[in-house]
PDB file of C-alpha atoms and ligand atoms in Angstrom:
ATOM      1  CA  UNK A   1     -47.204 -14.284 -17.198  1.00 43.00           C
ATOM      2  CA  UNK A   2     -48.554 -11.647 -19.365  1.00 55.00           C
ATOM      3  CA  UNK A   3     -50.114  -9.002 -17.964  1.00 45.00           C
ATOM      4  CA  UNK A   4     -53.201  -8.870 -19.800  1.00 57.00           C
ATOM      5  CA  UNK A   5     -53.469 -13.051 -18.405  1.00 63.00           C
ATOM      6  CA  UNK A   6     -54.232 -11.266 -14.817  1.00 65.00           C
ATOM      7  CA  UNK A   7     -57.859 -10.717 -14.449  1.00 65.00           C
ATOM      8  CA  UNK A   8     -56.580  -7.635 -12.415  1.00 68.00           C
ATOM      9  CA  UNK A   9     -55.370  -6.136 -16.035  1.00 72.00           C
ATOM     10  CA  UNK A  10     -56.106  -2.803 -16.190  1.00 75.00           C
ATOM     11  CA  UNK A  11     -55.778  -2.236 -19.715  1.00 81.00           C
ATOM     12  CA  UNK A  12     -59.476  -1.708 -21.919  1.00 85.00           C
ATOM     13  CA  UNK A  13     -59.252  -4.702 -24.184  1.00 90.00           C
ATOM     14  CA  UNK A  14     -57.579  -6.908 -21.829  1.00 89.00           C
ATOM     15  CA  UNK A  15     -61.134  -7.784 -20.146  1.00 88.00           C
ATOM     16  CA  UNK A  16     -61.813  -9.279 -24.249  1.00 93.00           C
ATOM     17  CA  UNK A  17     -58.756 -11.196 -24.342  1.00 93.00           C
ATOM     18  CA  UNK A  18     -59.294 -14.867 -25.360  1.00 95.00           C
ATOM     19  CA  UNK A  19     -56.302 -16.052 -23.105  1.00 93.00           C
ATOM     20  CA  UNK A  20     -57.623 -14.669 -19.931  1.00 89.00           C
ATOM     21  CA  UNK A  21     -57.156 -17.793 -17.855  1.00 88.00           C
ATOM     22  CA  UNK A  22     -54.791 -20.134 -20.295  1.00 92.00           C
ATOM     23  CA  UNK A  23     -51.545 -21.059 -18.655  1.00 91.00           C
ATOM     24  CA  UNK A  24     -49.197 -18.736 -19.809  1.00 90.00           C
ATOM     25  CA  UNK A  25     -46.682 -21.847 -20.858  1.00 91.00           C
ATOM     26  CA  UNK A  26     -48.791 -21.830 -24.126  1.00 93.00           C
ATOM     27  CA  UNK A  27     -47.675 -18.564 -24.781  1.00 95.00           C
ATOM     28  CA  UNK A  28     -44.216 -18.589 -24.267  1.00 94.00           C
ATOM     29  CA  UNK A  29     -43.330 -21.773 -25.657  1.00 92.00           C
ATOM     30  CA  UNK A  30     -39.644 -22.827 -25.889  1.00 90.00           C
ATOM     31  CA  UNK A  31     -37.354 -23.130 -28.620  1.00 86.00           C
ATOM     32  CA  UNK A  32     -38.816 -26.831 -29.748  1.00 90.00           C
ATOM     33  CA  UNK A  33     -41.999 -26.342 -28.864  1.00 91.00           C
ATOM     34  CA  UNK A  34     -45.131 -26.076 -31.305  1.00 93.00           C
ATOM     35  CA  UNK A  35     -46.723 -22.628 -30.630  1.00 95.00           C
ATOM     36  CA  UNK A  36     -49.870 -23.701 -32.501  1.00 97.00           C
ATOM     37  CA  UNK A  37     -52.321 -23.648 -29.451  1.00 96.00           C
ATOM     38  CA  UNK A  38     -51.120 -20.285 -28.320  1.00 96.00           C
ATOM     39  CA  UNK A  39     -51.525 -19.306 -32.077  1.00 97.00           C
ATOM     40  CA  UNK A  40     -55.172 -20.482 -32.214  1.00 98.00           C
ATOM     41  CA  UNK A  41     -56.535 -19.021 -29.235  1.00 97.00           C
ATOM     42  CA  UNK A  42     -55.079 -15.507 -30.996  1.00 97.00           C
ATOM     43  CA  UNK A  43     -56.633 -16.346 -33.963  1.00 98.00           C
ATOM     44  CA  UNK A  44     -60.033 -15.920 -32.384  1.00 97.00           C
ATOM     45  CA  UNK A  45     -59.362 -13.640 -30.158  1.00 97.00           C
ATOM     46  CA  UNK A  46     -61.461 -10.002 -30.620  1.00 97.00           C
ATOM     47  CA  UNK A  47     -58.712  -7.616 -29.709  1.00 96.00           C
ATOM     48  CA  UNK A  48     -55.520  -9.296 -31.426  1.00 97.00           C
ATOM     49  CA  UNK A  49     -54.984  -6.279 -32.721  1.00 97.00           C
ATOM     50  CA  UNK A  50     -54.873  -3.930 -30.219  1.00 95.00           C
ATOM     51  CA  UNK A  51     -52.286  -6.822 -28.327  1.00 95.00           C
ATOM     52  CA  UNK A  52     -50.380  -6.932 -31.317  1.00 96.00           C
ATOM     53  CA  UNK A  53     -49.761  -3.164 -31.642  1.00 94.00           C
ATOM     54  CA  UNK A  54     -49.156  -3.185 -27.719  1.00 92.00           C
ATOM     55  CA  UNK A  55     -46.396  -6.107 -27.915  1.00 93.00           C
ATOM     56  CA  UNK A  56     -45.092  -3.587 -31.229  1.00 92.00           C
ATOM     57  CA  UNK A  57     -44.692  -0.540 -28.895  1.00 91.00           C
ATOM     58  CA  UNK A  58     -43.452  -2.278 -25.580  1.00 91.00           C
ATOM     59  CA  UNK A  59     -40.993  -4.095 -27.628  1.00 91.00           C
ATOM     60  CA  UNK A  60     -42.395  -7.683 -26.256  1.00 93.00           C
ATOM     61  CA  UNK A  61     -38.878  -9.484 -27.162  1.00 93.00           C
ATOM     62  CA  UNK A  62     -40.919 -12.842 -25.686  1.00 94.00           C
ATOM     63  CA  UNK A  63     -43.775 -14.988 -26.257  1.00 96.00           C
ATOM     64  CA  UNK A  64     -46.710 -14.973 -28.530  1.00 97.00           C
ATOM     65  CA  UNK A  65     -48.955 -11.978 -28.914  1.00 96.00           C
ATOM     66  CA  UNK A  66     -51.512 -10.719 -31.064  1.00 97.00           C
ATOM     67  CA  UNK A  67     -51.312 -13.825 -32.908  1.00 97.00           C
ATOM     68  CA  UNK A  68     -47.629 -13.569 -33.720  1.00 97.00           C
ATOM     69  CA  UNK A  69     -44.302 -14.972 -32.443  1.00 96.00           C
ATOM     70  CA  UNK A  70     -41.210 -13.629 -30.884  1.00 94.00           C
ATOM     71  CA  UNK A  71     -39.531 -14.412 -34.472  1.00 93.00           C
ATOM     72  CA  UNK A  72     -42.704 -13.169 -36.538  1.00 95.00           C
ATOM     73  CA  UNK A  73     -42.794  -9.312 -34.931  1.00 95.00           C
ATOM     74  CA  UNK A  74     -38.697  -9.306 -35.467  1.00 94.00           C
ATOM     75  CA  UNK A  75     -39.254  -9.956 -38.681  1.00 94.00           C
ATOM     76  CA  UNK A  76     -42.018  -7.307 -39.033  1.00 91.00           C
ATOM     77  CA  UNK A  77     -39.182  -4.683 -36.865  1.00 89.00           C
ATOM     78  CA  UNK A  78     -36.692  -5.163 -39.717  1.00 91.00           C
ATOM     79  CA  UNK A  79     -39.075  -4.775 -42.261  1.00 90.00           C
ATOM     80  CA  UNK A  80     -40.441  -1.482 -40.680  1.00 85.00           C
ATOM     81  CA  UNK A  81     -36.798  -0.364 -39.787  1.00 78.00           C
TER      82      UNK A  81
HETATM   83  S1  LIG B 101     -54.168 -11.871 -29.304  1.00 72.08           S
HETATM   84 FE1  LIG B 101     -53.513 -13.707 -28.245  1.00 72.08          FE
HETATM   85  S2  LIG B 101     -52.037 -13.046 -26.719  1.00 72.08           S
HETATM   86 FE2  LIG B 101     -53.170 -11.236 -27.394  1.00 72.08          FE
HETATM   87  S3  LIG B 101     -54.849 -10.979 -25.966  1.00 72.08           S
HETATM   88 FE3  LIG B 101     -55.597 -12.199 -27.656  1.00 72.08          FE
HETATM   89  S4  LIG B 101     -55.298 -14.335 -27.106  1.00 72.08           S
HETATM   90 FE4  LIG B 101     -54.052 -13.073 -25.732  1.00 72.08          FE
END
């Protein structure tokens, strides 16, 4: 589970997030799976964002956030690197 998932997050813009409540299995979706329902509750979420650049700096190796996946913000660490 995500952190910003517990309604005990302490983080400002975790009160906004969209996936406050969704079982955290649509977020970290295995190998096979589809992570298109995890990718449309980011896409209207208000502070995808601020998750994104939070998953950038903790180095989230797993799961979907701020509307990307795992294999997405690799991607975006090469291309920055
Ligand atoms: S962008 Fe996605 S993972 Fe991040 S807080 Fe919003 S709904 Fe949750």
């Amino acid at each position: 589970m995500t952190a910003f998932m517990n309604p005990d997050d302490e983080r400002p813009w975790a009160a906004r997030a969209e996936c406050r409540g969704e079982d955290p299995a649509i977020f970290f979706p295995g190998n096979d799976d589809d992570p298109s329902v995890g990718l449309a509750i980011c896409a209207r979420c208000p502070v995808r964002q601020e998750c994104l650049e939070y998953a950038i700096e903790a180095r989230e190796r797993y799961g979907i956030w701020g509307g990307t996946t795992e294999r997405q913000r690799r991607r975006m660490a090469r291309r920055t690197a």
